[in-house]
Coordinates of C-alpha atoms and ligand atoms in Angstrom, one line a residue:
Chain A
M1 CA 109.3 88.3 88.0
T2 CA 109.1 86.4 91.3
R3 CA 106.9 83.5 91.8
I4 CA 104.6 83.7 94.7
R5 CA 102.4 80.7 95.8
Y6 CA 99.0 81.3 97.3
V7 CA 97.2 78.5 99.0
E8 CA 93.6 78.6 99.7
P9 CA 92.0 77.2 103.1
C10 CA 90.9 74.0 101.1
G11 CA 94.6 73.4 100.4
R12 CA 94.4 74.4 96.6
A13 CA 97.9 76.0 95.7
R14 CA 98.4 78.7 92.9
D15 CA 101.7 79.9 91.8
V16 CA 101.7 83.3 90.4
E17 CA 104.5 85.5 88.7
V18 CA 104.2 88.8 90.1
D19 CA 106.3 91.8 89.0
Q20 CA 108.7 93.3 91.5
G21 CA 107.5 96.4 93.1
L22 CA 103.8 95.3 93.3
S23 CA 102.5 93.9 96.5
V24 CA 101.4 90.3 97.5
M25 CA 97.8 91.7 97.6
E26 CA 98.3 92.8 94.1
G27 CA 99.7 89.9 92.8
A28 CA 96.5 88.0 93.8
I29 CA 93.8 90.7 92.6
L30 CA 95.7 90.9 89.2
N31 CA 95.9 87.1 89.3
M32 CA 92.3 86.3 90.4
V33 CA 93.5 84.5 93.3
P34 CA 90.2 84.2 95.3
G35 CA 90.1 84.8 99.1
I36 CA 91.6 88.4 99.1
E37 CA 89.0 91.2 99.3
A38 CA 91.3 94.3 99.6
E39 CA 88.5 96.8 99.9
C40 CA 90.9 99.5 100.5
G41 CA 93.2 98.9 97.7
G42 CA 96.2 98.7 99.8
A43 CA 95.9 101.5 102.2
C44 CA 96.4 99.7 105.2
V45 CA 92.9 100.6 106.5
C46 CA 90.5 97.5 106.0
A47 CA 92.5 94.6 107.3
T48 CA 90.8 92.4 104.1
C49 CA 94.0 91.3 102.4
H50 CA 95.1 88.9 105.5
V51 CA 97.4 86.2 104.6
Y52 CA 99.6 83.7 106.9
V53 CA 103.2 83.6 105.4
D54 CA 105.5 81.0 105.3
E55 CA 107.7 80.8 108.6
A56 CA 110.7 80.2 106.4
Y57 CA 110.6 83.6 105.1
G58 CA 110.2 85.4 108.3
S59 CA 113.5 86.9 108.4
T60 CA 113.4 87.9 104.6
L61 CA 110.3 89.9 105.1
C62 CA 110.4 93.6 106.5
P63 CA 108.5 93.3 109.9
P64 CA 104.8 95.1 110.0
N65 CA 105.0 98.6 110.8
A66 CA 103.0 100.0 113.6
T67 CA 99.9 100.7 111.6
E68 CA 100.0 97.0 110.2
H69 CA 100.4 95.8 113.6
E70 CA 97.0 97.3 115.0
M71 CA 95.2 96.3 111.9
L72 CA 96.4 92.9 112.2
D73 CA 94.4 92.9 115.8
T74 CA 91.3 93.5 113.9
V75 CA 91.4 90.6 111.3
A76 CA 88.4 88.5 110.7
S77 CA 90.2 85.3 110.9
E78 CA 92.5 84.1 113.8
R79 CA 95.7 86.2 114.3
R80 CA 98.7 84.1 114.1
P81 CA 102.3 85.1 114.6
T82 CA 102.6 84.7 110.8
S83 CA 99.8 86.9 110.1
R84 CA 100.6 90.0 107.6
L85 CA 98.5 92.1 105.5
S86 CA 99.5 91.1 102.0
C87 CA 99.1 94.9 100.9
Q88 CA 102.1 95.8 102.8
I89 CA 104.4 93.0 101.5
K90 CA 106.4 94.3 98.5
V91 CA 107.5 91.6 96.2
V92 CA 111.4 91.5 95.8
A93 CA 113.6 89.2 94.4
A94 CA 114.5 87.6 97.6
L95 CA 110.8 86.3 98.3
D96 CA 111.2 84.2 95.0
G97 CA 109.2 81.1 96.1
L98 CA 107.1 82.6 99.1
T99 CA 104.2 80.8 100.0
V100 CA 101.3 82.7 101.6
Y101 CA 98.2 80.9 103.0
L102 CA 94.8 82.6 103.0
P103 CA 92.6 82.5 106.0
E104 CA 89.1 81.1 106.2
R105 CA 87.4 84.6 105.8
Q106 CA 88.2 88.4 105.3
T107 CA 85.4 89.9 106.7
Chain B
M1 CA 60.2 85.7 88.7
R2 CA 62.2 84.4 85.7
P3 CA 65.8 85.1 86.4
P4 CA 67.1 87.7 83.9
R5 CA 69.4 86.6 81.0
T6 CA 71.0 90.0 80.4
I7 CA 72.2 92.3 83.0
S8 CA 73.5 95.5 82.1
I9 CA 75.6 97.6 84.4
V10 CA 75.8 101.2 83.9
G11 CA 79.1 102.7 85.2
G12 CA 82.6 101.6 85.8
G13 CA 83.9 102.3 89.7
H14 CA 84.1 100.6 92.8
A15 CA 80.0 99.8 92.4
A16 CA 80.1 98.6 88.8
A17 CA 83.2 96.2 89.3
Q18 CA 81.7 94.8 92.5
V19 CA 78.3 94.1 91.0
V20 CA 79.7 91.9 88.4
A21 CA 81.9 90.1 90.8
S22 CA 79.2 89.5 93.2
L23 CA 76.5 88.5 90.5
R24 CA 79.4 85.6 89.6
E25 CA 80.0 84.8 93.2
E26 CA 76.0 84.3 93.5
G27 CA 75.8 82.1 90.9
Y28 CA 74.4 84.3 88.0
D29 CA 75.6 82.6 84.9
G30 CA 73.5 84.7 82.2
R31 CA 75.0 87.8 79.9
L32 CA 76.7 90.6 81.7
V33 CA 77.6 93.8 79.8
L34 CA 79.3 96.7 81.8
F35 CA 79.1 100.2 80.1
N36 CA 81.7 102.4 81.2
A37 CA 82.1 105.9 80.0
E38 CA 85.5 105.9 81.1
P39 CA 88.3 104.5 78.8
Q40 CA 89.8 102.3 81.4
L41 CA 88.9 99.3 83.4
P42 CA 87.5 100.3 86.8
Y43 CA 90.0 101.4 89.1
H44 CA 90.5 102.6 92.9
R45 CA 89.5 106.4 93.1
P46 CA 91.0 107.0 96.6
P47 CA 94.9 107.0 95.5
L48 CA 93.9 109.9 93.0
S49 CA 94.0 112.6 95.7
K50 CA 96.9 110.8 97.7
D51 CA 100.0 108.7 96.0
F52 CA 99.0 109.2 92.3
L53 CA 99.5 113.0 92.7
K54 CA 103.0 112.5 93.7
S55 CA 104.7 109.2 92.5
A56 CA 107.2 109.6 89.8
E57 CA 105.1 107.0 87.6
P58 CA 101.5 107.3 88.5
Q59 CA 99.7 104.1 87.7
L60 CA 96.1 103.5 88.0
K61 CA 95.3 100.4 90.6
L62 CA 92.8 98.6 88.9
I63 CA 90.0 96.9 91.0
R64 CA 89.9 93.8 89.2
S65 CA 92.3 92.6 86.5
Q66 CA 91.4 92.2 82.6
A67 CA 91.7 88.6 83.2
F68 CA 89.0 88.6 85.7
Y69 CA 86.5 90.1 83.4
Q70 CA 87.4 87.9 80.6
T71 CA 87.1 84.7 83.1
A72 CA 83.9 85.9 84.3
G73 CA 82.7 86.5 81.1
V74 CA 81.7 90.1 81.1
D75 CA 81.1 91.9 77.9
L76 CA 83.2 95.1 78.4
A77 CA 81.9 98.2 76.5
I78 CA 84.7 100.3 77.6
G79 CA 84.7 104.1 76.6
R80 CA 80.8 103.9 76.1
S81 CA 78.6 106.2 77.4
V82 CA 74.9 105.2 78.0
T83 CA 72.8 108.2 77.1
A84 CA 69.2 107.4 78.1
I85 CA 67.3 104.2 79.4
D86 CA 64.2 103.2 77.8
A87 CA 62.5 101.9 81.0
G88 CA 59.2 100.4 79.3
A89 CA 61.1 98.6 76.3
R90 CA 64.2 97.7 78.7
R91 CA 66.5 98.9 76.2
L92 CA 70.0 101.3 77.0
V93 CA 70.5 104.0 74.4
L94 CA 74.2 104.5 73.8
A95 CA 76.0 107.8 72.6
G96 CA 76.0 107.3 68.5
G97 CA 72.6 105.8 68.9
T98 CA 72.8 102.3 69.2
S99 CA 70.6 100.1 71.7
H100 CA 70.8 97.5 73.8
S101 CA 68.3 95.3 75.5
F102 CA 68.3 94.1 79.1
D103 CA 66.3 92.3 81.4
A104 CA 67.8 94.0 84.7
V105 CA 70.0 97.0 84.7
V106 CA 72.2 98.1 87.7
L107 CA 72.9 101.9 87.6
C108 CA 76.5 102.7 89.2
T109 CA 76.9 106.0 87.9
G110 CA 78.6 107.5 90.7
A111 CA 79.1 111.2 91.3
R112 CA 80.7 114.2 90.0
P113 CA 82.4 117.2 91.3
R114 CA 80.1 120.2 92.1
R115 CA 80.8 123.2 90.2
P116 CA 79.7 126.3 91.9
A117 CA 77.9 129.1 90.1
L118 CA 81.0 131.2 90.1
E119 CA 82.4 133.5 87.5
G120 CA 85.6 131.8 85.8
T121 CA 85.4 128.5 86.2
H122 CA 85.8 128.0 82.3
L123 CA 89.0 129.4 82.8
R124 CA 92.3 127.1 81.8
G125 CA 93.8 125.8 85.1
V126 CA 90.5 125.5 87.0
M127 CA 90.4 121.8 87.9
S128 CA 88.3 119.4 90.1
L129 CA 89.3 115.8 91.0
R130 CA 87.0 112.8 90.5
N131 CA 88.8 110.5 87.6
A132 CA 92.1 109.7 86.2
E133 CA 92.0 112.5 83.5
D134 CA 91.4 115.1 86.4
A135 CA 94.1 113.6 88.3
L136 CA 96.7 113.8 85.3
G137 CA 95.5 117.2 84.5
I138 CA 96.5 118.5 87.8
R139 CA 99.7 116.6 87.7
S140 CA 100.6 118.3 84.7
R141 CA 100.2 121.6 86.3
I142 CA 102.2 120.9 89.3
A143 CA 105.3 123.2 89.4
A144 CA 107.4 123.8 92.5
G145 CA 107.1 127.2 93.8
S146 CA 103.6 128.0 91.8
S147 CA 100.7 129.0 93.6
V148 CA 97.2 126.9 94.1
V149 CA 94.1 128.1 95.6
I150 CA 91.7 124.8 96.7
L151 CA 88.0 126.0 97.0
G152 CA 86.7 123.7 99.8
G153 CA 88.3 122.2 102.8
G154 CA 86.7 118.9 102.5
F155 CA 88.7 115.5 102.6
I156 CA 89.4 115.8 98.9
G157 CA 90.7 119.4 99.5
L158 CA 92.8 118.6 102.4
E159 CA 94.4 115.6 100.8
I160 CA 95.2 117.4 97.6
S161 CA 96.6 120.1 99.8
A162 CA 98.7 117.6 101.8
V163 CA 100.5 116.4 98.5
L164 CA 100.9 119.5 96.8
S165 CA 102.4 121.2 99.6
E166 CA 104.7 118.6 100.1
L167 CA 105.8 119.1 96.6
G168 CA 106.4 122.6 97.4
L169 CA 103.3 124.4 95.9
S170 CA 102.1 127.4 97.9
V171 CA 98.6 126.3 98.8
T172 CA 95.8 128.2 100.1
I173 CA 92.3 126.5 101.3
V174 CA 89.4 128.7 101.1
E175 CA 86.5 127.3 103.2
A176 CA 83.2 128.8 103.9
A177 CA 82.6 127.1 107.3
D178 CA 84.3 128.1 110.4
R179 CA 86.4 125.1 110.5
V180 CA 87.5 122.0 107.9
L181 CA 85.6 119.2 107.2
A182 CA 82.4 120.7 108.6
P183 CA 80.1 119.0 109.4
A184 CA 81.4 115.6 108.4
V185 CA 84.1 115.3 111.0
A186 CA 84.2 115.8 114.9
P187 CA 85.4 119.7 115.4
E188 CA 88.3 118.1 117.7
I189 CA 89.7 116.6 114.5
G190 CA 89.0 119.4 112.2
R191 CA 90.9 121.5 114.2
F192 CA 93.8 119.0 114.7
L193 CA 94.0 118.7 111.0
E194 CA 93.6 122.4 110.5
H195 CA 96.6 123.0 112.6
L196 CA 98.7 120.0 111.0
Q197 CA 97.9 121.4 107.5
R198 CA 99.1 124.9 108.8
S199 CA 102.6 123.3 110.0
W200 CA 103.0 122.2 106.7
G201 CA 102.8 126.1 105.6
V202 CA 99.3 125.5 104.1
D203 CA 97.1 128.9 104.1
I204 CA 93.6 128.2 105.4
R205 CA 91.1 130.9 105.1
L206 CA 87.9 130.0 107.3
N207 CA 84.8 131.5 106.9
S208 CA 85.8 132.7 103.5
G209 CA 84.5 132.2 100.1
A210 CA 85.5 133.0 96.5
N211 CA 83.7 135.9 94.6
R212 CA 85.0 135.1 91.3
L213 CA 87.9 133.5 89.4
L214 CA 90.2 136.0 87.5
G215 CA 92.0 135.8 84.2
S216 CA 91.7 136.1 80.4
D217 CA 92.3 132.5 79.0
A218 CA 94.0 131.0 82.0
V219 CA 93.2 131.4 85.8
E220 CA 95.2 134.0 87.3
A221 CA 93.8 134.5 90.8
V222 CA 90.7 134.3 92.8
E223 CA 88.8 137.3 94.2
L224 CA 87.6 136.5 97.8
A225 CA 84.4 137.7 99.1
D226 CA 86.1 140.6 101.1
G227 CA 87.9 141.6 97.7
E228 CA 91.1 140.4 98.9
I229 CA 92.9 138.6 95.5
L230 CA 94.9 135.7 95.7
P231 CA 97.2 134.9 92.8
A232 CA 96.9 131.5 91.7
E233 CA 98.4 129.4 88.5
M234 CA 95.9 126.6 89.6
V235 CA 92.9 126.6 91.0
I236 CA 91.2 123.2 92.3
V237 CA 87.2 123.2 93.1
A238 CA 86.9 120.5 96.0
A239 CA 83.4 121.6 97.0
G240 CA 81.7 118.3 97.3
C241 CA 79.9 116.1 94.8
D242 CA 76.8 115.6 93.0
P243 CA 75.3 112.4 92.3
N244 CA 74.8 111.5 88.5
V245 CA 71.0 111.0 88.2
D246 CA 70.6 112.4 84.7
L247 CA 70.0 109.0 83.3
A248 CA 67.7 108.0 85.9
V249 CA 65.6 111.1 85.9
A250 CA 65.0 111.2 82.3
A251 CA 63.9 107.6 82.6
G252 CA 61.5 108.4 85.1
L253 CA 63.0 107.0 88.0
A254 CA 62.1 108.7 91.6
C255 CA 65.3 111.0 92.6
A256 CA 65.9 113.0 95.3
D257 CA 69.6 114.3 95.1
G258 CA 70.5 110.8 94.3
V259 CA 68.6 107.7 92.8
L260 CA 65.9 106.7 95.3
V261 CA 66.6 103.1 96.5
D262 CA 64.9 100.5 99.1
R263 CA 67.1 98.3 101.1
S264 CA 67.5 96.1 98.5
M265 CA 68.6 98.5 95.9
R266 CA 65.8 98.5 94.0
T267 CA 64.7 101.7 92.3
S268 CA 61.1 102.7 91.5
R269 CA 60.9 100.8 88.5
L270 CA 61.0 97.0 88.2
G271 CA 64.0 95.5 86.9
I272 CA 66.3 98.7 87.5
L273 CA 68.7 98.8 90.5
A274 CA 71.0 101.2 91.6
A275 CA 74.3 101.2 93.7
G276 CA 77.0 103.5 95.0
D277 CA 77.8 106.9 95.1
C278 CA 74.5 107.7 92.7
V279 CA 72.0 106.6 95.2
R280 CA 70.0 107.6 98.3
G281 CA 68.6 105.0 100.3
P282 CA 67.2 104.0 103.9
R283 CA 69.5 103.5 106.9
A284 CA 68.3 101.4 110.1
G285 CA 67.5 104.1 112.6
I286 CA 67.5 107.2 110.6
A287 CA 64.2 108.6 109.4
D288 CA 65.4 110.2 106.2
P289 CA 67.1 108.1 103.2
I290 CA 70.6 109.1 103.1
R291 CA 73.6 109.5 100.6
L292 CA 76.9 107.8 101.4
G293 CA 80.0 108.6 99.4
S294 CA 82.5 105.9 100.3
V295 CA 84.3 102.7 98.9
Q296 CA 82.6 100.5 101.7
S297 CA 79.1 101.7 101.0
A298 CA 79.8 101.4 97.1
M299 CA 81.0 97.9 97.7
E300 CA 78.3 96.8 100.0
Q301 CA 75.4 98.1 98.1
A302 CA 76.8 96.5 94.9
R303 CA 76.7 93.2 96.8
I304 CA 73.2 93.9 97.8
A305 CA 72.1 94.8 94.3
A306 CA 73.4 91.7 93.2
R307 CA 71.7 89.3 95.4
T308 CA 68.4 91.2 95.0
V309 CA 69.1 90.5 90.9
V310 CA 69.3 86.7 91.9
A311 CA 66.4 86.7 94.3
K312 CA 68.4 86.5 97.3
A313 CA 67.4 87.8 101.0
T314 CA 69.0 91.1 101.8
P315 CA 71.7 91.1 104.5
D316 CA 71.4 93.6 107.3
Q317 CA 73.6 97.0 106.8
A318 CA 77.4 97.2 108.1
V319 CA 78.4 99.9 110.0
P320 CA 79.6 102.5 107.3
W321 CA 83.3 103.5 107.4
F322 CA 85.3 105.8 105.7
W323 CA 89.1 106.7 105.7
S324 CA 91.2 109.7 104.6
D325 CA 95.0 110.2 104.3
Q326 CA 97.1 113.3 104.6
R327 CA 100.7 112.7 104.5
G328 CA 100.5 109.4 106.5
T329 CA 98.2 110.9 109.1
K330 CA 95.3 108.4 108.7
L331 CA 92.0 109.6 109.8
L332 CA 89.2 106.9 109.9
M333 CA 85.7 107.1 110.7
A334 CA 82.8 104.7 111.5
G335 CA 79.2 104.9 112.1
L336 CA 76.9 108.0 111.3
A337 CA 77.8 111.2 113.2
A338 CA 74.8 113.1 112.0
G339 CA 72.6 114.4 115.0
A340 CA 75.3 113.6 117.7
T341 CA 74.7 115.3 120.8
R342 CA 78.0 114.8 122.7
E343 CA 81.7 114.1 122.1
V344 CA 84.3 112.4 124.1
V345 CA 87.9 112.4 123.3
R346 CA 90.2 109.2 124.3
G347 CA 93.8 109.3 123.3
N348 CA 96.4 112.2 123.1
V349 CA 95.5 114.9 120.9
E350 CA 98.9 116.8 121.1
E351 CA 100.7 113.4 120.0
G352 CA 98.3 113.0 117.2
R353 CA 96.8 109.8 118.3
F354 CA 93.4 109.9 119.4
S355 CA 89.6 109.3 118.8
V356 CA 86.4 111.2 119.4
F357 CA 83.5 109.2 120.4
L358 CA 80.3 110.6 119.3
F359 CA 77.2 109.9 121.0
K360 CA 73.8 110.5 120.4
D361 CA 71.9 110.8 123.9
E362 CA 73.2 107.5 125.7
H363 CA 74.5 105.6 122.6
L364 CA 77.4 105.6 120.7
A365 CA 76.7 106.7 117.0
A366 CA 80.2 107.2 115.4
I367 CA 83.9 107.5 116.0
H368 CA 86.4 109.4 114.3
S369 CA 90.1 108.4 114.9
V370 CA 93.4 110.2 114.0
N371 CA 96.1 107.5 113.8
A372 CA 94.4 105.0 116.1
A373 CA 93.3 102.1 113.7
S374 CA 92.8 99.9 116.7
D375 CA 90.0 102.4 118.4
H376 CA 88.4 102.3 115.1
M377 CA 88.1 98.7 114.5
A378 CA 87.1 98.0 118.0
A379 CA 84.6 100.9 117.7
R380 CA 83.3 99.2 114.5
R381 CA 82.7 95.7 115.9
A382 CA 81.1 97.6 119.0
L383 CA 78.6 99.5 116.8
A384 CA 77.8 96.6 114.8
A385 CA 76.9 94.7 118.0
N386 CA 75.2 97.7 119.6
L387 CA 77.4 97.3 122.9
L388 CA 77.1 100.0 125.5
I389 CA 79.7 102.5 126.5
T390 CA 79.8 105.3 128.6
P391 CA 81.7 108.5 128.2
D392 CA 83.8 107.6 131.4
Q393 CA 84.7 104.6 130.1
V394 CA 85.8 106.3 126.8
R395 CA 88.1 108.5 128.8
D396 CA 89.6 105.8 131.1
P397 CA 93.0 104.7 129.4
A398 CA 92.7 101.4 131.7
F399 CA 89.5 100.7 129.8
D400 CA 90.5 97.9 127.3
L401 CA 88.6 99.0 124.1
Q402 CA 89.4 95.3 122.6
A403 CA 88.2 93.6 125.5
W404 CA 85.1 95.6 125.2
S405 CA 84.5 95.1 121.5
Q406 CA 84.8 91.5 122.0
G407 CA 81.8 91.4 124.6
D408 CA 83.3 92.2 127.9
R409 CA 81.1 95.0 129.0
D410 CA 83.5 96.2 131.7
G411 CA 86.4 96.4 129.3
G412 CA 88.8 94.3 131.7
R413 CA 88.2 96.5 134.5
S414 CA 86.0 93.9 136.6
I415 CA 88.7 91.7 137.4
Q416 CA 90.9 94.3 139.0
Ligands
FAD1 C1 89.8 111.9 94.5 C2 89.0 110.9 95.6 C3 89.3 110.3 96.6 C4 88.6 109.6 97.4 N1 89.0 109.1 98.4 C5 88.5 108.2 99.1 C6 88.8 107.6 100.4 O1 90.1 107.9 100.9 N2 88.0 106.7 101.3 C7 86.7 106.4 100.6 O2 86.0 105.7 101.3 N3 86.2 106.9 99.5 C8 87.1 107.9 98.9 N4 86.6 108.6 97.8 C9 85.1 108.2 97.5 C10 85.2 106.9 96.5 O3 85.9 107.0 95.6 C11 83.6 106.9 95.9 O4 82.6 106.5 97.2 C12 83.5 105.4 95.2 O5 84.6 105.6 94.0 C13 82.1 105.4 94.8 O6 81.9 104.2 93.6 P1 80.9 104.3 92.5 O7 81.0 103.1 91.8 O8 79.5 104.6 93.3 O9 81.1 105.4 91.6 P2 82.2 106.1 90.6 O10 83.4 105.5 91.4 O11 82.3 107.5 90.6 O12 82.2 105.3 89.2 C14 81.2 105.8 88.4 C15 81.5 105.6 87.1 O13 80.2 105.6 86.1 C16 80.6 105.8 85.0 N5 79.5 106.7 84.4 C17 78.8 107.6 84.9 N6 77.5 107.8 84.0 C18 77.9 106.9 83.1 C19 77.1 106.8 81.9 N7 75.8 107.5 81.6 N8 77.4 105.6 81.1 C20 78.6 104.9 81.4 N9 79.3 105.1 82.5 C21 78.7 106.1 83.2 C22 81.8 107.0 85.2 O14 82.5 107.4 84.2 C23 82.6 106.4 86.5 O15 83.4 105.5 85.7 C24 87.3 109.3 97.0 C25 86.9 109.7 95.8 C26 87.7 110.5 94.9 C27 87.1 111.2 93.8
FES2 S1 94.1 96.3 101.4 FE1 93.1 96.9 102.8 S2 94.6 96.7 104.5 FE2 95.5 95.6 102.9

């Protein structure tokens, strides 16, 4: 289990234990963290699972692939350097303690 | 109108899961009961023809967790099929004869694979794919080197073919039309995917059809219309699907290849709504009501149905969109291509990264993209805002689609 912290736009934080191998998106859906729509279920085609990741983890995360990059151009809230699609972030031990910030809106 | 105290949902797919979620988000605090014929919580169907068939440990991806339904206070009747609706008495009848009263009901019964009238479809090894059980059945018959014939070159047929050929099966697709994915997808893209599939060793028979399926107990071969015999250990019927309207028809609801709904998802009977693959409804700018079969429209219709139940206004319809994935080649479609009069290609077909813009007269009606997510998303925004674009601009690589979709009419060209 790896602990992921989800912070809503209002500042409310939720710590969730996520099984390794699941995605950060799945961790949110399975634990009822609001603010992630994930319409496509993780196929990297809907851009409704947008999060901002904690900069401290920048080097631990695999960088976005080309498709994710393209989809990130289309997110409903502002795209920032820390923007990621949470369905593309696999939860591994090294990510223990990762904080992700949820954007204002996904659609 | 008095707010309903008990809302029943019939079905357990994307639409059903979204109806309960949206009802709670809209503030409905009465009783919610979800009747689902399948023995699981609602799960994502698209992976069934993609990763689920090939992953070592296939797992269904739930749309919402068990905890969600608990916290949302949804009574789950999982594995319970609704056999009749007594619209007058506002009761659902379940298999076994028990009945449940409701104040409002939302039908989310989805669709089922079409079974052509073909001799031999009862044979063992003749499969179709709609649910987890079907996918497990196909998985259990996967053996490298064995032969499979797929009847139908639509999305599901091509996706299954992509996976099974990758797993070493010898795959033949039999398609009646002169190209795959007709008429849904732009011909240019159909041809591209046909070549791609052929490069994987898939045998594609166009302008072809099955006469009958041969075998005594298990299927052994497909006899084509021209008499040719294709040996097959498995036959997958992927010839489209039909909406599940039996309940609605028996309850006297107006149906026409789909439960007929208005733009607020109301059927012809007060207190009965419907959403998802089972419905046929109106679409702005299109004369006749249409049936869409996609995750996006199921979710959107579910949200609208929930708003209607709690007497909130119906929002405008979003631009419909759909995706398909074949070994990582991503097909994305937005808008409605029916009736398009002109196709314009942007990008590089040889490199497998391009979009086809479909025009209806002067207006962009739809866009179909291969591995070009940013074209797709830009065009989706532009279709929603009814932006104008000319075929010349589409073809011009220097025309910036992103800028255009954000309201720059000249796509960044005017500053040059
Ligand atoms: C293999 C496959 C791949 C797909 N891939 C894509 C894709 O890549 N992209 C995309 O956008 N769409 C895709 N789709 C389509 C998408 O899955 C559907 O549009 C979507 O599932 C529709 O949701 P729904 O809730 O309307 O119906 P369904 O998901 O069909 O759910 C209907 C549910 O109702 C239940 N039910 C029916 N009758 C009764 C009854 N009388 N009592 C109780 N329960 C009942 C059924 O058992 C079922 O669980 C795919 C579909 C399949 C089958
Ligand atoms: S869930 Fe759709 S892109 Fe992440």
